[in-house]
Amino acid sequence: MDGHTDLNRAYWDERVAIHVRSRFYDVDGFRDGRLSLGADEVRDLGDVRGQRLAHLQCHFGLDSLSWARLGAEVSGLDFSGPAIDAARGLARETGIAARFVQADVYDAPAVLGRDFDIVYTGIGALCWLPDITRWAQAVAALLRPGGQLYLVEFHPANWGLDLNPAGETPEIRYDYFTRHDGEPVDLAGSYAESGAPTAHNGTLQWNHNMGAVITALIRAGLAIREVRESDASYMRTFPFMEQGEDGHWRVPAGRPNMPMMYTLRAVREGC
Ligand SMILES: C[S@@+](CC[C@H](N)C(=O)[O-])C[C@H]1O[C@@H](n2cnc3c(N)ncnc32)[C@H](O)[C@@H]1O
C-alpha cells in the first residue's frame, strides 16, 4: 500500500463513528424513511427500480441505501473497513438489500464486476484520488454500453479557496490545476462535526480541474451529456453563506456568486 492510501484511510476510518452519530448525516431520519439524496439527483436519475447501480466511495452507505430504498440493485465500495462495516450494519438493521465491498476505487471493476447501468459517485470523492485517468477508466469498465455515470462533485474552482485571515473573504489557497504530488491538507475534526476530537488529521488530496475530469472521461470512452455548474452547495463552505428552502447553501445576494458544485452526466459509448 502506498503512503497516501494509508494516510487518507486512517483519516476516514476515524471519522466513520463520528459521522454515523452526527446530526449532519441524520441516520435516525434515514431509519424513519428519509432519503439522504439531493432532490436534483432523484429527479435526474428518475425511476431506478431494477437498475444495477455502483456507488463508488460510498462512505458508510447512506446514499447507497437511499438508492436501494428507491429500488436500485446497489453495490457500494469504499476503502475504509469501518465504513463498510457500518454500511453493512445499517443495511441489516433497516432490512434494505445492498452489497458493500471494501476495496480501492481503482480495483472497482475487478471486485464489483461490470455491466452496471449506473455509476454514482462524488460529493467529496474525487479529491482523494491521485490519478483521474485511472478513475475514469475504472468508471468506464464498470458500465455496460449505454450505462451512465452520474457524478455530483464540489467544483474545483472552489476547492482551492479558503477564508482570508480576517475570516471575511475567500482567497486562493490551493492550486486550481492538479498538483501531481498531491496537496497536503491538515483537517482536524470533521465537516459533519467540527469540534469532534480527532487524532488522524493529515491527508493528501488532489484538486482535479474541470478539463482534466472531462477529458479523462472522454478518453475512457464516455460521451459527456451534461456538465451543470451550480452556485448552491451541500455544505456551508463559507460562514457568510445562507441556506435556502432546498437545504442548499448559497452566497447571499449582493456578493459575487461563484461555482460551488457541478453535476456531470456521461454515457458509455458502444451500445
Ligand atoms: C466525502 S466521502 C464520500 C462522501 C459520500 N458521498 C457521503 O457523504 O457519504 C469520501 C469517501 O471516499 C473514501 N475513499 C477515499 N479514497 C478512496 C479510495 N482510494 N478508494 C476507495 N474509497 C476511498 C473514503 O473512505 C470516504 O468514505
GROMACS .gro file of N, CA and C and ligand atoms in nm, residues 4-5 8-9 12-13 16 24-25 55-63 77-80 83 103-106 120-125 128-130 191, ligand 1:
model
  138
    4HIS      N    1   0.003   0.754   0.060
    4HIS     CA    2  -0.116   0.839   0.066
    4HIS      C    3  -0.241   0.758   0.100
    5THR      N    4  -0.246   0.632   0.056
    5THR     CA    5  -0.364   0.549   0.084
    5THR      C    6  -0.376   0.524   0.234
    8ASN      N    7  -0.470   0.862   0.412
    8ASN     CA    8  -0.609   0.905   0.392
    8ASN      C    9  -0.708   0.805   0.452
    9ARG      N   10  -0.673   0.679   0.449
    9ARG     CA   11  -0.766   0.581   0.506
    9ARG      C   12  -0.774   0.595   0.658
   12TRP      N   13  -1.015   0.868   0.723
   12TRP     CA   14  -1.156   0.830   0.704
   12TRP      C   15  -1.202   0.727   0.806
   13ASP      N   16  -1.117   0.629   0.838
   13ASP     CA   17  -1.155   0.528   0.937
   13ASP      C   18  -1.200   0.595   1.067
   16VAL      N   19  -1.566   0.767   1.067
   16VAL     CA   20  -1.691   0.693   1.042
   16VAL      C   21  -1.785   0.701   1.162
   24PHE      N   22  -2.551   1.597   1.104
   24PHE     CA   23  -2.529   1.624   0.961
   24PHE      C   24  -2.580   1.507   0.877
   25TYR      N   25  -2.547   1.385   0.915
   25TYR     CA   26  -2.589   1.268   0.835
   25TYR      C   27  -2.728   1.219   0.874
   55HIS      N   28  -2.203   0.239  -0.641
   55HIS     CA   29  -2.174   0.364  -0.571
   55HIS      C   30  -2.028   0.360  -0.527
   56LEU      N   31  -1.945   0.441  -0.592
   56LEU     CA   32  -1.802   0.445  -0.559
   56LEU      C   33  -1.777   0.543  -0.446
   57GLN      N   34  -1.690   0.502  -0.353
   57GLN     CA   35  -1.656   0.582  -0.235
   57GLN      C   36  -1.784   0.612  -0.155
   58CYS      N   37  -1.851   0.505  -0.118
   58CYS     CA   38  -1.987   0.513  -0.062
   58CYS      C   39  -1.989   0.554   0.084
   59HIS      N   40  -1.872   0.571   0.148
   59HIS     CA   41  -1.865   0.605   0.290
   59HIS      C   42  -1.944   0.500   0.370
   60PHE      N   43  -2.031   0.538   0.464
   60PHE     CA   44  -2.099   0.432   0.541
   60PHE      C   45  -2.236   0.397   0.481
   61GLY      N   46  -2.253   0.430   0.353
   61GLY     CA   47  -2.361   0.369   0.275
   61GLY      C   48  -2.497   0.436   0.279
   62LEU      N   49  -2.503   0.558   0.335
   62LEU     CA   50  -2.635   0.621   0.347
   62LEU      C   51  -2.696   0.650   0.209
   63ASP      N   52  -2.615   0.707   0.121
   63ASP     CA   53  -2.668   0.735  -0.014
   63ASP      C   54  -2.692   0.605  -0.091
   77LEU      N   55  -1.892   0.066  -0.267
   77LEU     CA   56  -1.749   0.035  -0.250
   77LEU      C   57  -1.681   0.148  -0.176
   78ASP      N   58  -1.597   0.113  -0.080
   78ASP     CA   59  -1.517   0.213  -0.009
   78ASP      C   60  -1.392   0.142   0.044
   79PHE      N   61  -1.282   0.218   0.059
   79PHE     CA   62  -1.159   0.153   0.107
   79PHE      C   63  -1.150   0.149   0.259
   80SER      N   64  -1.248   0.207   0.328
   80SER     CA   65  -1.245   0.211   0.474
   80SER      C   66  -1.321   0.092   0.532
   83ALA      N   67  -1.609   0.196   0.756
   83ALA     CA   68  -1.721   0.249   0.675
   83ALA      C   69  -1.804   0.134   0.619
  103ALA      N   70  -1.268  -0.195  -0.085
  103ALA     CA   71  -1.164  -0.201  -0.188
  103ALA      C   72  -1.126  -0.060  -0.230
  104ASP      N   73  -1.010  -0.049  -0.293
  104ASP     CA   74  -0.970   0.078  -0.351
  104ASP      C   75  -1.053   0.103  -0.477
  105VAL      N   76  -1.082   0.227  -0.502
  105VAL     CA   77  -1.169   0.261  -0.615
  105VAL      C   78  -1.110   0.212  -0.749
  106TYR      N   79  -0.979   0.211  -0.758
  106TYR     CA   80  -0.917   0.168  -0.885
  106TYR      C   81  -0.939   0.018  -0.910
  120TYR      N   82  -2.266   0.587  -0.968
  120TYR     CA   83  -2.300   0.709  -0.893
  120TYR      C   84  -2.183   0.737  -0.799
  121THR      N   85  -2.136   0.863  -0.798
  121THR     CA   86  -2.025   0.894  -0.708
  121THR      C   87  -2.013   1.045  -0.689
  122GLY      N   88  -1.925   1.085  -0.599
  122GLY     CA   89  -1.893   1.227  -0.582
  122GLY      C   90  -1.915   1.276  -0.441
  123ILE      N   91  -1.949   1.405  -0.431
  123ILE     CA   92  -1.974   1.476  -0.305
  123ILE      C   93  -1.852   1.459  -0.212
  124GLY      N   94  -1.740   1.500  -0.264
  124GLY     CA   95  -1.617   1.490  -0.186
  124GLY      C   96  -1.543   1.360  -0.210
  125ALA      N   97  -1.552   1.306  -0.330
  125ALA     CA   98  -1.487   1.177  -0.360
  125ALA      C   99  -1.359   1.195  -0.443
  128TRP      N  100  -0.972   1.266  -0.331
  128TRP     CA  101  -0.891   1.166  -0.261
  128TRP      C  102  -0.814   1.078  -0.358
  129LEU      N  103  -0.830   1.103  -0.488
  129LEU     CA  104  -0.772   1.013  -0.589
  129LEU      C  105  -0.660   1.081  -0.665
  130PRO      N  106  -0.540   1.020  -0.665
  130PRO     CA  107  -0.427   1.083  -0.733
  130PRO      C  108  -0.437   1.081  -0.885
  191TYR      N  109  -1.618   1.788   0.873
  191TYR     CA  110  -1.723   1.876   0.819
  191TYR      C  111  -1.858   1.845   0.881
  272LIG     C1  112  -1.652   1.251   0.147
  272LIG     S1  113  -1.667   1.077   0.148
  272LIG     C2  114  -1.781   1.050   0.024
  272LIG     C3  115  -1.899   1.119   0.063
  272LIG     C4  116  -2.023   1.044   0.047
  272LIG     N1  117  -2.082   1.090  -0.075
  272LIG     C5  118  -2.106   1.071   0.168
  272LIG     O1  119  -2.127   1.189   0.204
  272LIG     O2  120  -2.147   0.980   0.234
  272LIG     C6  121  -1.523   1.017   0.070
  272LIG     C7  122  -1.510   0.866   0.082
  272LIG     O3  123  -1.407   0.824  -0.007
  272LIG     C8  124  -1.345   0.711   0.051
  272LIG     N2  125  -1.216   0.694  -0.019
  272LIG     C9  126  -1.113   0.781  -0.023
  272LIG     N3  127  -1.015   0.733  -0.103
  272LIG    C10  128  -1.059   0.614  -0.151
  272LIG    C11  129  -1.003   0.518  -0.239
  272LIG     N4  130  -0.883   0.535  -0.292
  272LIG     N5  131  -1.076   0.407  -0.269
  272LIG    C12  132  -1.199   0.388  -0.213
  272LIG     N6  133  -1.257   0.476  -0.127
  272LIG    C13  134  -1.188   0.588  -0.098
  272LIG    C14  135  -1.338   0.743   0.199
  272LIG     O4  136  -1.323   0.630   0.281
  272LIG    C15  137  -1.473   0.814   0.220
  272LIG     O5  138  -1.570   0.725   0.267
   0.00000   0.00000   0.00000
